Amino acid sequence: MSDVLYPNHLGIIMDGNGRWAKERGLSRSMGHKAGADNLIKLLDYIYKNTSIKVVSLYAFSTENFKRDKKEVDYLMDLFVTLFNNKLGTIKKNNVKVVFSGRRENLPQKVLDSMDKTIKDTKNNTKGILNICLNYGGDYEIVDMTKIVAKQVLDGTLNLEDITKEVVSKNLYQDLPPLDFVIRTSGEKRISNFMIYQSSYAEYDFPKTYFPDFDSKCLEASLDNYRKRDRRFGNAK
Ligand code: IPE
Ligand code: IPE
Ligand code: MG
């Protein structure tokens, strides 16, 4: 494991649950259930078999509230089950779970299961799982701007002292930059996912729908990552 290059911070835009279900004549909700089951296996693989330290997952965007109430309600119930029960292996794997996104509009039962997960895992040290829920990269920047502006108005921060570090510290989570972002299902867009943190990320857009994106598919994406020439502006 040690001589293989892994990204330090991996982002996964888990897309294609609906199309996976449609192909099988199932409801969209069954696609989400299959996606959640796959996620547990994938995370177990990542934290046990790779040296990836931080995983950011796009679970629900601020825009996803536009979907039918039935689908949104199903997803909210799924999150509660996921956080209260199915993330048990993550907790055992010594992974700290944090959340990014706005709390407003989330049902109380989801907020409670999030809070319990944060509390249960806060002393874990092996890795970090950042779950983006009711998350929008644009809102994250708006919310960070309000916090920083308030500090300037309060007189606790000088305008000249606003640095990249200050910005980073006042985002939802103070995480290292994203090295690699995978979006499943073949869509080639990032749909408002961690736009600040992904400024120098590499991307992969495998065609596989998320419920079928297993550890072999992940390793294939990671092989693509290893072939990239990350220059960060340097001349070669
Ligand atoms: C991603 O799958 C899961 C969420 C957005 C919550 P989709 O539900 O977007 O699946 P497709 O894109 O319709 O196939
Ligand atoms: C992005 O997927 C959000 C998540 C994966 C949670 P969407 O399926 O909602 O994105 P669009 O609508 O295709 O851009
Ligand atoms: Mg989609």
PDB file of C-alpha atoms and ligand atoms in Angstrom:
ATOM      1  CA  MET A   1       0.000   0.000   0.000  1.00  0.00           C
ATOM      2  CA  SER A   2       2.773   2.422   0.960  1.00  0.00           C
ATOM      3  CA  ASP A   3       4.534   2.522  -2.420  1.00  0.00           C
ATOM      4  CA  VAL A   4       1.314   3.208  -4.327  1.00  0.00           C
ATOM      5  CA  LEU A   5       0.296   6.771  -4.907  1.00  0.00           C
ATOM      6  CA  TYR A   6      -3.089   7.611  -3.522  1.00  0.00           C
ATOM      7  CA  PRO A   7      -4.767  11.011  -3.379  1.00  0.00           C
ATOM      8  CA  ASN A   8      -4.791  12.483   0.116  1.00  0.00           C
ATOM      9  CA  HIS A   9      -8.301  13.914  -0.359  1.00  0.00           C
ATOM     10  CA  LEU A  10     -10.749  12.126  -2.655  1.00  0.00           C
ATOM     11  CA  GLY A  11     -14.125  13.546  -3.665  1.00  0.00           C
ATOM     12  CA  ILE A  12     -16.945  11.347  -4.943  1.00  0.00           C
ATOM     13  CA  ILE A  13     -19.996  12.744  -6.718  1.00  0.00           C
ATOM     14  CA  MET A  14     -22.267   9.733  -6.370  1.00  0.00           C
ATOM     15  CA  ASP A  15     -24.439  10.008  -9.466  1.00  0.00           C
ATOM     16  CA  GLY A  16     -26.597   7.659 -11.517  1.00  0.00           C
ATOM     17  CA  ASN A  17     -28.784   5.998  -8.868  1.00  0.00           C
ATOM     18  CA  GLY A  18     -31.964   7.000 -10.740  1.00  0.00           C
ATOM     19  CA  ARG A  19     -30.773   5.656 -14.094  1.00  0.00           C
ATOM     20  CA  TRP A  20     -29.523   2.457 -12.458  1.00  0.00           C
ATOM     21  CA  ALA A  21     -33.029   1.887 -11.072  1.00  0.00           C
ATOM     22  CA  LYS A  22     -34.784   2.846 -14.295  1.00  0.00           C
ATOM     23  CA  GLU A  23     -32.772   0.288 -16.272  1.00  0.00           C
ATOM     24  CA  ARG A  24     -34.076  -2.374 -13.894  1.00  0.00           C
ATOM     25  CA  GLY A  25     -37.684  -1.180 -13.856  1.00  0.00           C
ATOM     26  CA  LEU A  26     -37.319  -0.101 -10.223  1.00  0.00           C
ATOM     27  CA  SER A  27     -38.280   3.142  -8.482  1.00  0.00           C
ATOM     28  CA  ARG A  28     -35.665   5.893  -8.126  1.00  0.00           C
ATOM     29  CA  SER A  29     -35.728   5.255  -4.378  1.00  0.00           C
ATOM     30  CA  MET A  30     -34.535   1.676  -4.903  1.00  0.00           C
ATOM     31  CA  GLY A  31     -31.635   3.154  -6.838  1.00  0.00           C
ATOM     32  CA  HIS A  32     -30.751   5.297  -3.825  1.00  0.00           C
ATOM     33  CA  LYS A  33     -30.939   2.260  -1.561  1.00  0.00           C
ATOM     34  CA  ALA A  34     -28.585   0.332  -3.869  1.00  0.00           C
ATOM     35  CA  GLY A  35     -26.281   3.377  -3.920  1.00  0.00           C
ATOM     36  CA  ALA A  36     -26.187   3.521  -0.119  1.00  0.00           C
ATOM     37  CA  ASP A  37     -25.407  -0.219   0.126  1.00  0.00           C
ATOM     38  CA  ASN A  38     -22.579   0.221  -2.356  1.00  0.00           C
ATOM     39  CA  LEU A  39     -21.264   3.238  -0.478  1.00  0.00           C
ATOM     40  CA  ILE A  40     -20.777   1.292   2.729  1.00  0.00           C
ATOM     41  CA  LYS A  41     -18.712  -1.362   0.909  1.00  0.00           C
ATOM     42  CA  LEU A  42     -16.698   1.240  -0.965  1.00  0.00           C
ATOM     43  CA  LEU A  43     -15.849   3.228   2.170  1.00  0.00           C
ATOM     44  CA  ASP A  44     -14.841   0.064   3.973  1.00  0.00           C
ATOM     45  CA  TYR A  45     -12.501  -0.748   1.092  1.00  0.00           C
ATOM     46  CA  ILE A  46     -11.050   2.779   1.000  1.00  0.00           C
ATOM     47  CA  TYR A  47     -10.254   3.075   4.676  1.00  0.00           C
ATOM     48  CA  LYS A  48      -8.953  -0.519   4.974  1.00  0.00           C
ATOM     49  CA  ASN A  49      -6.958  -0.876   1.769  1.00  0.00           C
ATOM     50  CA  THR A  50      -5.747   2.548   0.671  1.00  0.00           C
ATOM     51  CA  SER A  51      -3.874   5.440   2.230  1.00  0.00           C
ATOM     52  CA  ILE A  52      -6.595   7.972   1.268  1.00  0.00           C
ATOM     53  CA  LYS A  53      -7.023  10.134   4.377  1.00  0.00           C
ATOM     54  CA  VAL A  54     -10.032  12.301   3.565  1.00  0.00           C
ATOM     55  CA  VAL A  55     -13.112  11.373   1.545  1.00  0.00           C
ATOM     56  CA  SER A  56     -15.716  13.988   0.650  1.00  0.00           C
ATOM     57  CA  LEU A  57     -19.029  12.605  -0.545  1.00  0.00           C
ATOM     58  CA  TYR A  58     -21.713  14.499  -2.403  1.00  0.00           C
ATOM     59  CA  ALA A  59     -24.848  13.019  -0.832  1.00  0.00           C
ATOM     60  CA  PHE A  60     -27.498  15.708  -1.417  1.00  0.00           C
ATOM     61  CA  SER A  61     -27.184  19.104  -3.059  1.00  0.00           C
ATOM     62  CA  THR A  62     -29.140  22.247  -2.144  1.00  0.00           C
ATOM     63  CA  GLU A  63     -30.662  21.853  -5.636  1.00  0.00           C
ATOM     64  CA  ASN A  64     -31.861  18.304  -4.916  1.00  0.00           C
ATOM     65  CA  PHE A  65     -34.757  19.756  -2.873  1.00  0.00           C
ATOM     66  CA  LYS A  66     -36.341  20.483  -6.274  1.00  0.00           C
ATOM     67  CA  ARG A  67     -37.111  16.759  -6.673  1.00  0.00           C
ATOM     68  CA  ASP A  68     -40.481  15.122  -5.897  1.00  0.00           C
ATOM     69  CA  LYS A  69     -41.351  15.129  -2.212  1.00  0.00           C
ATOM     70  CA  LYS A  70     -41.565  11.317  -2.259  1.00  0.00           C
ATOM     71  CA  GLU A  71     -37.962  10.972  -3.429  1.00  0.00           C
ATOM     72  CA  VAL A  72     -36.673  13.640  -1.027  1.00  0.00           C
ATOM     73  CA  ASP A  73     -38.529  12.025   1.912  1.00  0.00           C
ATOM     74  CA  TYR A  74     -37.065   8.632   0.990  1.00  0.00           C
ATOM     75  CA  LEU A  75     -33.554  10.075   0.855  1.00  0.00           C
ATOM     76  CA  MET A  76     -33.965  11.776   4.251  1.00  0.00           C
ATOM     77  CA  ASP A  77     -35.062   8.461   5.814  1.00  0.00           C
ATOM     78  CA  LEU A  78     -32.155   6.730   4.099  1.00  0.00           C
ATOM     79  CA  PHE A  79     -29.711   9.235   5.618  1.00  0.00           C
ATOM     80  CA  VAL A  80     -31.067   8.534   9.098  1.00  0.00           C
ATOM     81  CA  THR A  81     -30.604   4.755   8.621  1.00  0.00           C
ATOM     82  CA  LEU A  82     -27.197   5.299   7.098  1.00  0.00           C
ATOM     83  CA  PHE A  83     -25.890   7.533   9.870  1.00  0.00           C
ATOM     84  CA  ASN A  84     -27.500   5.660  12.775  1.00  0.00           C
ATOM     85  CA  ASN A  85     -26.765   2.101  11.662  1.00  0.00           C
ATOM     86  CA  LYS A  86     -24.941   1.491   8.444  1.00  0.00           C
ATOM     87  CA  LEU A  87     -22.009   3.766   9.161  1.00  0.00           C
ATOM     88  CA  GLY A  88     -21.103   1.432  12.028  1.00  0.00           C
ATOM     89  CA  THR A  89     -18.170   0.010  10.077  1.00  0.00           C
ATOM     90  CA  ILE A  90     -16.843   3.531   9.498  1.00  0.00           C
ATOM     91  CA  LYS A  91     -16.975   4.180  13.199  1.00  0.00           C
ATOM     92  CA  LYS A  92     -15.115   0.897  13.823  1.00  0.00           C
ATOM     93  CA  ASN A  93     -12.531   1.855  11.202  1.00  0.00           C
ATOM     94  CA  ASN A  94     -11.559   4.851  13.399  1.00  0.00           C
ATOM     95  CA  VAL A  95     -12.870   7.416  10.881  1.00  0.00           C
ATOM     96  CA  LYS A  96     -14.107  10.832  11.985  1.00  0.00           C
ATOM     97  CA  VAL A  97     -17.358  11.863  10.275  1.00  0.00           C
ATOM     98  CA  VAL A  98     -18.067  15.554   9.608  1.00  0.00           C
ATOM     99  CA  PHE A  99     -20.763  17.263   7.544  1.00  0.00           C
ATOM    100  CA  SER A 100     -20.782  20.163   5.096  1.00  0.00           C
ATOM    101  CA  GLY A 101     -23.882  22.069   4.124  1.00  0.00           C
ATOM    102  CA  ARG A 102     -26.710  24.173   5.502  1.00  0.00           C
ATOM    103  CA  ARG A 103     -28.687  22.758   8.410  1.00  0.00           C
ATOM    104  CA  GLU A 104     -31.807  24.730   7.491  1.00  0.00           C
ATOM    105  CA  ASN A 105     -34.475  22.725   5.598  1.00  0.00           C
ATOM    106  CA  LEU A 106     -33.154  19.395   6.903  1.00  0.00           C
ATOM    107  CA  PRO A 107     -35.677  17.436   9.010  1.00  0.00           C
ATOM    108  CA  GLN A 108     -34.933  17.275  12.752  1.00  0.00           C
ATOM    109  CA  LYS A 109     -34.477  13.461  12.616  1.00  0.00           C
ATOM    110  CA  VAL A 110     -31.674  13.896  10.056  1.00  0.00           C
ATOM    111  CA  LEU A 111     -30.026  16.649  12.116  1.00  0.00           C
ATOM    112  CA  ASP A 112     -30.197  14.422  15.219  1.00  0.00           C
ATOM    113  CA  SER A 113     -28.577  11.479  13.414  1.00  0.00           C
ATOM    114  CA  MET A 114     -25.878  13.799  12.052  1.00  0.00           C
ATOM    115  CA  ASP A 115     -25.177  15.228  15.509  1.00  0.00           C
ATOM    116  CA  LYS A 116     -24.963  11.752  17.026  1.00  0.00           C
ATOM    117  CA  THR A 117     -22.537  10.627  14.296  1.00  0.00           C
ATOM    118  CA  ILE A 118     -20.340  13.688  14.835  1.00  0.00           C
ATOM    119  CA  LYS A 119     -20.302  13.044  18.595  1.00  0.00           C
ATOM    120  CA  ASP A 120     -19.630   9.296  18.243  1.00  0.00           C
ATOM    121  CA  THR A 121     -16.688   9.777  15.898  1.00  0.00           C
ATOM    122  CA  LYS A 122     -15.123  13.033  17.042  1.00  0.00           C
ATOM    123  CA  ASN A 123     -12.049  11.387  18.608  1.00  0.00           C
ATOM    124  CA  ASN A 124     -11.365   9.060  15.649  1.00  0.00           C
ATOM    125  CA  THR A 125      -7.998   9.616  14.030  1.00  0.00           C
ATOM    126  CA  LYS A 126      -7.417   7.291  11.060  1.00  0.00           C
ATOM    127  CA  GLY A 127      -9.335   9.230   8.435  1.00  0.00           C
ATOM    128  CA  ILE A 128     -12.026  11.811   7.799  1.00  0.00           C
ATOM    129  CA  LEU A 129     -15.336  11.324   6.029  1.00  0.00           C
ATOM    130  CA  ASN A 130     -16.891  14.637   4.984  1.00  0.00           C
ATOM    131  CA  ILE A 131     -20.520  14.185   3.965  1.00  0.00           C
ATOM    132  CA  CYS A 132     -21.901  17.029   1.857  1.00  0.00           C
ATOM    133  CA  LEU A 133     -25.605  17.154   2.651  1.00  0.00           C
ATOM    134  CA  ASN A 134     -27.879  20.038   1.697  1.00  0.00           C
ATOM    135  CA  TYR A 135     -24.627  21.299   0.259  1.00  0.00           C
ATOM    136  CA  GLY A 136     -23.908  23.888  -2.419  1.00  0.00           C
ATOM    137  CA  GLY A 137     -20.420  25.147  -3.198  1.00  0.00           C
ATOM    138  CA  ASP A 138     -21.818  28.594  -3.965  1.00  0.00           C
ATOM    139  CA  TYR A 139     -23.656  28.775  -0.615  1.00  0.00           C
ATOM    140  CA  GLU A 140     -20.500  27.614   1.159  1.00  0.00           C
ATOM    141  CA  ILE A 141     -18.677  30.643  -0.231  1.00  0.00           C
ATOM    142  CA  VAL A 142     -21.602  32.949   0.652  1.00  0.00           C
ATOM    143  CA  ASP A 143     -21.685  31.565   4.206  1.00  0.00           C
ATOM    144  CA  MET A 144     -17.888  31.876   4.592  1.00  0.00           C
ATOM    145  CA  THR A 145     -18.040  35.473   3.318  1.00  0.00           C
ATOM    146  CA  LYS A 146     -20.647  36.374   5.961  1.00  0.00           C
ATOM    147  CA  ILE A 147     -18.501  34.911   8.774  1.00  0.00           C
ATOM    148  CA  VAL A 148     -15.364  36.709   7.606  1.00  0.00           C
ATOM    149  CA  ALA A 149     -17.219  39.994   6.991  1.00  0.00           C
ATOM    150  CA  LYS A 150     -18.661  39.830  10.500  1.00  0.00           C
ATOM    151  CA  GLN A 151     -15.166  39.399  11.963  1.00  0.00           C
ATOM    152  CA  VAL A 152     -14.024  42.495  10.066  1.00  0.00           C
ATOM    153  CA  LEU A 153     -17.059  44.489  11.234  1.00  0.00           C
ATOM    154  CA  ASP A 154     -16.520  43.293  14.834  1.00  0.00           C
ATOM    155  CA  GLY A 155     -12.909  44.443  14.622  1.00  0.00           C
ATOM    156  CA  THR A 156     -11.534  40.931  15.348  1.00  0.00           C
ATOM    157  CA  LEU A 157      -9.989  40.653  11.874  1.00  0.00           C
ATOM    158  CA  ASN A 158      -8.220  43.269   9.761  1.00  0.00           C
ATOM    159  CA  LEU A 159      -9.184  43.491   6.102  1.00  0.00           C
ATOM    160  CA  GLU A 160      -5.489  43.099   5.127  1.00  0.00           C
ATOM    161  CA  ASP A 161      -5.288  39.882   7.146  1.00  0.00           C
ATOM    162  CA  ILE A 162      -7.807  38.001   4.991  1.00  0.00           C
ATOM    163  CA  THR A 163      -5.688  35.240   3.463  1.00  0.00           C
ATOM    164  CA  LYS A 164      -6.361  31.924   1.760  1.00  0.00           C
ATOM    165  CA  GLU A 165      -5.888  30.301   5.171  1.00  0.00           C
ATOM    166  CA  VAL A 166      -8.604  32.545   6.674  1.00  0.00           C
ATOM    167  CA  VAL A 167     -10.952  31.620   3.832  1.00  0.00           C
ATOM    168  CA  SER A 168     -10.208  27.909   4.245  1.00  0.00           C
ATOM    169  CA  LYS A 169     -10.706  27.997   8.019  1.00  0.00           C
ATOM    170  CA  ASN A 170     -14.139  29.589   7.630  1.00  0.00           C
ATOM    171  CA  LEU A 171     -15.542  27.134   5.089  1.00  0.00           C
ATOM    172  CA  TYR A 172     -17.892  24.449   6.459  1.00  0.00           C
ATOM    173  CA  GLN A 173     -14.857  22.256   7.218  1.00  0.00           C
ATOM    174  CA  ASP A 174     -11.174  23.121   7.260  1.00  0.00           C
ATOM    175  CA  LEU A 175      -9.957  20.310   4.994  1.00  0.00           C
ATOM    176  CA  PRO A 176      -6.922  19.897   2.737  1.00  0.00           C
ATOM    177  CA  PRO A 177      -7.528  20.653  -0.965  1.00  0.00           C
ATOM    178  CA  LEU A 178      -9.181  17.974  -3.083  1.00  0.00           C
ATOM    179  CA  ASP A 179      -6.635  15.995  -5.106  1.00  0.00           C
ATOM    180  CA  PHE A 180      -9.017  13.873  -7.116  1.00  0.00           C
ATOM    181  CA  VAL A 181     -12.757  13.993  -7.821  1.00  0.00           C
ATOM    182  CA  ILE A 182     -14.679  11.075  -9.331  1.00  0.00           C
ATOM    183  CA  ARG A 183     -18.160  11.632 -10.735  1.00  0.00           C
ATOM    184  CA  THR A 184     -19.914   8.417 -11.656  1.00  0.00           C
ATOM    185  CA  SER A 185     -22.573   7.971 -14.386  1.00  0.00           C
ATOM    186  CA  GLY A 186     -20.703   9.756 -17.161  1.00  0.00           C
ATOM    187  CA  GLU A 187     -21.967  13.302 -16.547  1.00  0.00           C
ATOM    188  CA  LYS A 188     -19.102  15.733 -17.070  1.00  0.00           C
ATOM    189  CA  ARG A 189     -19.955  18.526 -14.664  1.00  0.00           C
ATOM    190  CA  ILE A 190     -19.397  19.170 -10.982  1.00  0.00           C
ATOM    191  CA  SER A 191     -22.894  20.452 -10.098  1.00  0.00           C
ATOM    192  CA  ASN A 192     -21.798  22.874  -7.360  1.00  0.00           C
ATOM    193  CA  PHE A 193     -19.506  20.414  -5.522  1.00  0.00           C
ATOM    194  CA  MET A 194     -16.689  21.931  -3.411  1.00  0.00           C
ATOM    195  CA  ILE A 195     -15.817  24.583  -5.959  1.00  0.00           C
ATOM    196  CA  TYR A 196     -13.213  26.318  -3.770  1.00  0.00           C
ATOM    197  CA  GLN A 197     -11.503  23.134  -2.552  1.00  0.00           C
ATOM    198  CA  SER A 198     -11.309  21.598  -6.037  1.00  0.00           C
ATOM    199  CA  SER A 199      -9.427  24.479  -7.647  1.00  0.00           C
ATOM    200  CA  TYR A 200      -6.503  22.172  -8.534  1.00  0.00           C
ATOM    201  CA  ALA A 201      -8.189  18.775  -8.434  1.00  0.00           C
ATOM    202  CA  GLU A 202      -7.852  16.104 -11.094  1.00  0.00           C
ATOM    203  CA  TYR A 203     -11.127  14.635 -12.383  1.00  0.00           C
ATOM    204  CA  ASP A 204     -12.419  11.306 -13.624  1.00  0.00           C
ATOM    205  CA  PHE A 205     -15.875  10.731 -15.107  1.00  0.00           C
ATOM    206  CA  PRO A 206     -16.428   6.968 -15.303  1.00  0.00           C
ATOM    207  CA  LYS A 207     -19.627   5.855 -17.059  1.00  0.00           C
ATOM    208  CA  THR A 208     -20.613   3.367 -14.338  1.00  0.00           C
ATOM    209  CA  TYR A 209     -23.692   4.266 -12.276  1.00  0.00           C
ATOM    210  CA  PHE A 210     -22.895   4.694  -8.590  1.00  0.00           C
ATOM    211  CA  PRO A 211     -24.647   1.495  -7.326  1.00  0.00           C
ATOM    212  CA  ASP A 212     -22.272  -0.533  -9.563  1.00  0.00           C
ATOM    213  CA  PHE A 213     -19.143   1.508  -8.766  1.00  0.00           C
ATOM    214  CA  ASP A 214     -17.233  -1.092  -6.749  1.00  0.00           C
ATOM    215  CA  SER A 215     -13.640  -1.246  -5.497  1.00  0.00           C
ATOM    216  CA  LYS A 216     -12.425  -2.481  -8.915  1.00  0.00           C
ATOM    217  CA  CYS A 217     -13.966   0.579 -10.610  1.00  0.00           C
ATOM    218  CA  LEU A 218     -12.408   2.788  -7.939  1.00  0.00           C
ATOM    219  CA  GLU A 219      -8.981   1.256  -8.529  1.00  0.00           C
ATOM    220  CA  ALA A 220      -9.401   1.840 -12.286  1.00  0.00           C
ATOM    221  CA  SER A 221     -10.131   5.523 -11.586  1.00  0.00           C
ATOM    222  CA  LEU A 222      -7.152   5.694  -9.226  1.00  0.00           C
ATOM    223  CA  ASP A 223      -4.958   4.279 -11.988  1.00  0.00           C
ATOM    224  CA  ASN A 224      -6.085   7.186 -14.174  1.00  0.00           C
ATOM    225  CA  TYR A 225      -5.180   9.585 -11.364  1.00  0.00           C
ATOM    226  CA  ARG A 226      -1.677   8.098 -11.101  1.00  0.00           C
ATOM    227  CA  LYS A 227      -1.053   8.853 -14.775  1.00  0.00           C
ATOM    228  CA  ARG A 228      -1.827  12.555 -14.387  1.00  0.00           C
ATOM    229  CA  ASP A 229       0.933  15.111 -14.482  1.00  0.00           C
ATOM    230  CA  ARG A 230       0.077  17.517 -11.674  1.00  0.00           C
ATOM    231  CA  ARG A 231       1.998  20.664 -12.446  1.00  0.00           C
ATOM    232  CA  PHE A 232       0.401  23.326 -10.241  1.00  0.00           C
ATOM    233  CA  GLY A 233       1.547  25.985 -12.668  1.00  0.00           C
ATOM    234  CA  ASN A 234       5.166  24.848 -12.880  1.00  0.00           C
ATOM    235  CA  ALA A 235       6.969  24.634 -16.207  1.00  0.00           C
ATOM    236  CA  LYS A 236       8.017  21.126 -17.156  1.00  0.00           C
TER     237      LYS A 236
HETATM  238  C1  IPE B   1     -27.434  10.686  -7.397  1.00  0.00           C
HETATM  239  O1  IPE B   1     -28.202   9.932  -8.273  1.00  0.00           O
HETATM  240  C2  IPE B   1     -28.026  10.735  -6.015  1.00  0.00           C
HETATM  241  C3  IPE B   1     -28.514  12.062  -5.609  1.00  0.00           C
HETATM  242  C4  IPE B   1     -28.471  13.133  -6.337  1.00  0.00           C
HETATM  243  C5  IPE B   1     -29.101  12.166  -4.289  1.00  0.00           C
HETATM  244  P1  IPE B   1     -29.364  10.587  -9.125  1.00  0.00           P
HETATM  245  O2  IPE B   1     -30.641  10.443  -8.354  1.00  0.00           O
HETATM  246  O3  IPE B   1     -29.034  11.976  -9.531  1.00  0.00           O
HETATM  247  O4  IPE B   1     -29.393   9.623 -10.375  1.00  0.00           O
HETATM  248  P2  IPE B   1     -29.674  10.034 -11.889  1.00  0.00           P
HETATM  249  O5  IPE B   1     -28.703  11.113 -12.250  1.00  0.00           O
HETATM  250  O6  IPE B   1     -31.087  10.501 -11.949  1.00  0.00           O
HETATM  251  O7  IPE B   1     -29.450   8.777 -12.648  1.00  0.00           O
HETATM  252  C1  IPE B   2     -25.262  16.028  -8.009  1.00  0.00           C
HETATM  253  O1  IPE B   2     -26.019  15.148  -8.775  1.00  0.00           O
HETATM  254  C2  IPE B   2     -25.623  15.902  -6.565  1.00  0.00           C
HETATM  255  C3  IPE B   2     -25.299  14.639  -5.923  1.00  0.00           C
HETATM  256  C4  IPE B   2     -24.669  13.629  -6.475  1.00  0.00           C
HETATM  257  C5  IPE B   2     -25.710  14.514  -4.563  1.00  0.00           C
HETATM  258  P1  IPE B   2     -27.333  15.628  -9.546  1.00  0.00           P
HETATM  259  O2  IPE B   2     -27.817  14.432 -10.284  1.00  0.00           O
HETATM  260  O3  IPE B   2     -28.274  16.263  -8.613  1.00  0.00           O
HETATM  261  O4  IPE B   2     -26.761  16.743 -10.517  1.00  0.00           O
HETATM  262  P2  IPE B   2     -27.318  17.303 -11.884  1.00  0.00           P
HETATM  263  O5  IPE B   2     -28.726  17.738 -11.622  1.00  0.00           O
HETATM  264  O6  IPE B   2     -27.268  16.198 -12.887  1.00  0.00           O
HETATM  265  O7  IPE B   2     -26.397  18.421 -12.233  1.00  0.00           O
HETATM  266 MG    MG B   3     -28.051  12.702 -11.165  1.00  0.00          MG
END
